[in-house]
Amino acid sequence: MRSKIQELKKMFDRQLQEAKDSPALEQMRVEFLGKKGNITGLMKELGKVPNEQKKEYGQMINSFKQQLTDQLEVARKELQKQEELMAVNSAEAYDESMPTDHPVGSYHPITLVQRELEEIFKSMGFDVEDYNEIVDDFHCFEALNIPKFHPARDMQDTYYLDTPNQLLKSHTSAAQNAIMIKYGKALKEEGRPIKAVFPGRCFRNEAIDACHENTFFQMEGIMIDKDISISNLIYFMKTMLSEVFERDVTVRLRPGFFPFVEPGFELDIQCLICGGEGCPSCKNSGWLELCPCGMIHPNVLRYGGINTEEEPYKYTGFAFGLGLTRLAMMKYGVKDIRVFNEYDLNALSQFISK
Ligand code: PHE
């Protein structure tokens, strides 16, 4: 019996060394530990040994069985690790540590502007949120006080998917409703103001030229609390723009129409090139149109579950929609918007974060 166990152990070890994958291990388990396996065979033979040796051999078989079980378990875990690693490696199929003579990459100018703005807004207590590029009609339009067939939809013709009711978002305002719902509870229960910015890619059915693209980036921002007024809006916009352009900027508001704000504005900054005197960059007006904004329409707040009546609290808020692409053009002096989507690395790799 003893020699039989030793023989089986040798066989087991040899097979274990050769087992290259999980099915091979499973086959071994059946062969040695299964109902009709070698250990069961040994147990059967136990019947034939003299009574006084039964106990000793019985214990031997049991500890042999335990040993094989443990060894198989260790090998199974090891193989599993290797298989997972192989799956990852074959998915990536490259070796990060290999030296390369390719030039080091650089960030897209829009990414640079977006990150810079995110940092500025974070420092003013805003949360940064992400949102989908595919949205439904409700979020892109109806929750923003733009009912079906409203003429304001003409300004934002976009791309519709085959799936019913799905479209590519035409503006970052499409996330307003979701943000209000996400942060509304903390506003009502803890008095925590909603302050969030949400950058994103937007799409419109545009005829493309030097100033228009069908794909561009915006950064939306909203702030909602008790007693939020236009002064708060002006303060935050001025502070943010002074940081972006690294100097004091003068802003002005003109009336602007957007169904989701009331009153609505176009925010202009005094031309940074001529200081307001008038030059070709500002078409001699002394001002540059930069950012539509306004006080959030009560219907939009209500859709977002925010109370607009006096009882128990009346909330108000502002929203703005900064054109990130536009800002990147101004900041880096890019004259043609198409540069951003053309993926010409010579053009795109010259922008460096400050
Ligand atoms: N979503 C508007 C647009 O893309 C801009 C905007 C945002 C206007 C927020 C007012 C307030 O045209």
PDB file of N, CA, C and O in Angstrom, residues 252 269-288:
ATOM      1  N   ARG A 252     -19.528  92.805 -20.279  1.00  0.00           N
ATOM      2  CA  ARG A 252     -20.832  93.476 -20.354  1.00  0.00           C
ATOM      3  C   ARG A 252     -21.884  92.441 -20.744  1.00  0.00           C
ATOM      4  O   ARG A 252     -21.569  91.413 -21.346  1.00  0.00           O
ATOM      5  N   ILE A 269     -16.710  90.193 -23.624  1.00  0.00           N
ATOM      6  CA  ILE A 269     -15.565  90.766 -22.910  1.00  0.00           C
ATOM      7  C   ILE A 269     -14.940  91.848 -23.786  1.00  0.00           C
ATOM      8  O   ILE A 269     -14.994  91.772 -25.012  1.00  0.00           O
ATOM      9  N   GLN A 270     -14.372  92.815 -23.098  1.00  0.00           N
ATOM     10  CA  GLN A 270     -13.727  93.881 -23.845  1.00  0.00           C
ATOM     11  C   GLN A 270     -12.532  93.274 -24.598  1.00  0.00           C
ATOM     12  O   GLN A 270     -11.813  92.444 -24.022  1.00  0.00           O
ATOM     13  N   CYS A 271     -12.356  93.675 -25.850  1.00  0.00           N
ATOM     14  CA  CYS A 271     -11.324  93.067 -26.703  1.00  0.00           C
ATOM     15  C   CYS A 271      -9.956  93.156 -26.027  1.00  0.00           C
ATOM     16  O   CYS A 271      -9.522  94.225 -25.593  1.00  0.00           O
ATOM     17  N   LEU A 272      -9.303  91.997 -25.942  1.00  0.00           N
ATOM     18  CA  LEU A 272      -8.025  91.950 -25.230  1.00  0.00           C
ATOM     19  C   LEU A 272      -6.890  92.465 -26.104  1.00  0.00           C
ATOM     20  O   LEU A 272      -5.805  92.755 -25.630  1.00  0.00           O
ATOM     21  N   ILE A 273      -7.157  92.561 -27.394  1.00  0.00           N
ATOM     22  CA  ILE A 273      -6.087  92.994 -28.297  1.00  0.00           C
ATOM     23  C   ILE A 273      -6.014  94.521 -28.352  1.00  0.00           C
ATOM     24  O   ILE A 273      -4.954  95.106 -28.207  1.00  0.00           O
ATOM     25  N   CYS A 274      -7.185  95.180 -28.493  1.00  0.00           N
ATOM     26  CA  CYS A 274      -7.134  96.653 -28.620  1.00  0.00           C
ATOM     27  C   CYS A 274      -7.591  97.340 -27.337  1.00  0.00           C
ATOM     28  O   CYS A 274      -7.578  98.573 -27.261  1.00  0.00           O
ATOM     29  N   GLY A 275      -8.009  96.588 -26.337  1.00  0.00           N
ATOM     30  CA  GLY A 275      -8.447  97.190 -25.079  1.00  0.00           C
ATOM     31  C   GLY A 275      -9.735  97.985 -25.219  1.00  0.00           C
ATOM     32  O   GLY A 275     -10.039  98.859 -24.413  1.00  0.00           O
ATOM     33  N   GLY A 276     -10.513  97.713 -26.250  1.00  0.00           N
ATOM     34  CA  GLY A 276     -11.822  98.349 -26.387  1.00  0.00           C
ATOM     35  C   GLY A 276     -11.848  99.477 -27.413  1.00  0.00           C
ATOM     36  O   GLY A 276     -12.899 100.040 -27.711  1.00  0.00           O
ATOM     37  N   GLU A 277     -10.703  99.796 -27.996  1.00  0.00           N
ATOM     38  CA  GLU A 277     -10.644 100.893 -28.975  1.00  0.00           C
ATOM     39  C   GLU A 277     -11.296 100.494 -30.307  1.00  0.00           C
ATOM     40  O   GLU A 277     -11.791 101.335 -31.033  1.00  0.00           O
ATOM     41  N   GLY A 278     -11.225  99.210 -30.613  1.00  0.00           N
ATOM     42  CA  GLY A 278     -11.719  98.745 -31.918  1.00  0.00           C
ATOM     43  C   GLY A 278     -10.559  98.312 -32.797  1.00  0.00           C
ATOM     44  O   GLY A 278      -9.627  99.083 -32.994  1.00  0.00           O
ATOM     45  N   CYS A 279     -10.595  97.058 -33.269  1.00  0.00           N
ATOM     46  CA  CYS A 279      -9.537  96.529 -34.146  1.00  0.00           C
ATOM     47  C   CYS A 279     -10.143  95.417 -34.994  1.00  0.00           C
ATOM     48  O   CYS A 279     -11.284  95.015 -34.770  1.00  0.00           O
ATOM     49  N   PRO A 280      -9.381  94.867 -35.972  1.00  0.00           N
ATOM     50  CA  PRO A 280      -9.977  93.828 -36.826  1.00  0.00           C
ATOM     51  C   PRO A 280     -10.456  92.619 -36.032  1.00  0.00           C
ATOM     52  O   PRO A 280     -11.477  92.006 -36.374  1.00  0.00           O
ATOM     53  N   SER A 281      -9.762  92.261 -34.941  1.00  0.00           N
ATOM     54  CA  SER A 281     -10.152  91.059 -34.184  1.00  0.00           C
ATOM     55  C   SER A 281     -11.544  91.181 -33.586  1.00  0.00           C
ATOM     56  O   SER A 281     -12.243  90.191 -33.408  1.00  0.00           O
ATOM     57  N   CYS A 282     -11.926  92.414 -33.198  1.00  0.00           N
ATOM     58  CA  CYS A 282     -13.261  92.582 -32.594  1.00  0.00           C
ATOM     59  C   CYS A 282     -14.205  93.259 -33.579  1.00  0.00           C
ATOM     60  O   CYS A 282     -15.216  93.824 -33.180  1.00  0.00           O
ATOM     61  N   LYS A 283     -13.867  93.180 -34.823  1.00  0.00           N
ATOM     62  CA  LYS A 283     -14.651  93.814 -35.899  1.00  0.00           C
ATOM     63  C   LYS A 283     -14.938  95.278 -35.561  1.00  0.00           C
ATOM     64  O   LYS A 283     -16.051  95.768 -35.748  1.00  0.00           O
ATOM     65  N   ASN A 284     -13.931  95.920 -34.973  1.00  0.00           N
ATOM     66  CA  ASN A 284     -14.000  97.349 -34.627  1.00  0.00           C
ATOM     67  C   ASN A 284     -15.041  97.721 -33.582  1.00  0.00           C
ATOM     68  O   ASN A 284     -15.338  98.898 -33.388  1.00  0.00           O
ATOM     69  N   SER A 285     -15.604  96.718 -32.907  1.00  0.00           N
ATOM     70  CA  SER A 285     -16.642  97.065 -31.922  1.00  0.00           C
ATOM     71  C   SER A 285     -16.044  97.252 -30.534  1.00  0.00           C
ATOM     72  O   SER A 285     -16.679  97.809 -29.643  1.00  0.00           O
ATOM     73  N   GLY A 286     -14.846  96.751 -30.308  1.00  0.00           N
ATOM     74  CA  GLY A 286     -14.234  96.839 -28.984  1.00  0.00           C
ATOM     75  C   GLY A 286     -14.656  95.713 -28.053  1.00  0.00           C
ATOM     76  O   GLY A 286     -14.152  95.585 -26.941  1.00  0.00           O
ATOM     77  N   TRP A 287     -15.606  94.859 -28.505  1.00  0.00           N
ATOM     78  CA  TRP A 287     -16.110  93.782 -27.645  1.00  0.00           C
ATOM     79  C   TRP A 287     -16.081  92.439 -28.364  1.00  0.00           C
ATOM     80  O   TRP A 287     -16.210  92.384 -29.586  1.00  0.00           O
ATOM     81  N   LEU A 288     -15.922  91.362 -27.596  1.00  0.00           N
ATOM     82  CA  LEU A 288     -15.966  90.019 -28.177  1.00  0.00           C
ATOM     83  C   LEU A 288     -17.061  89.218 -27.485  1.00  0.00           C
ATOM     84  O   LEU A 288     -17.127  89.172 -26.256  1.00  0.00           O
TER      85      LEU A 288
END
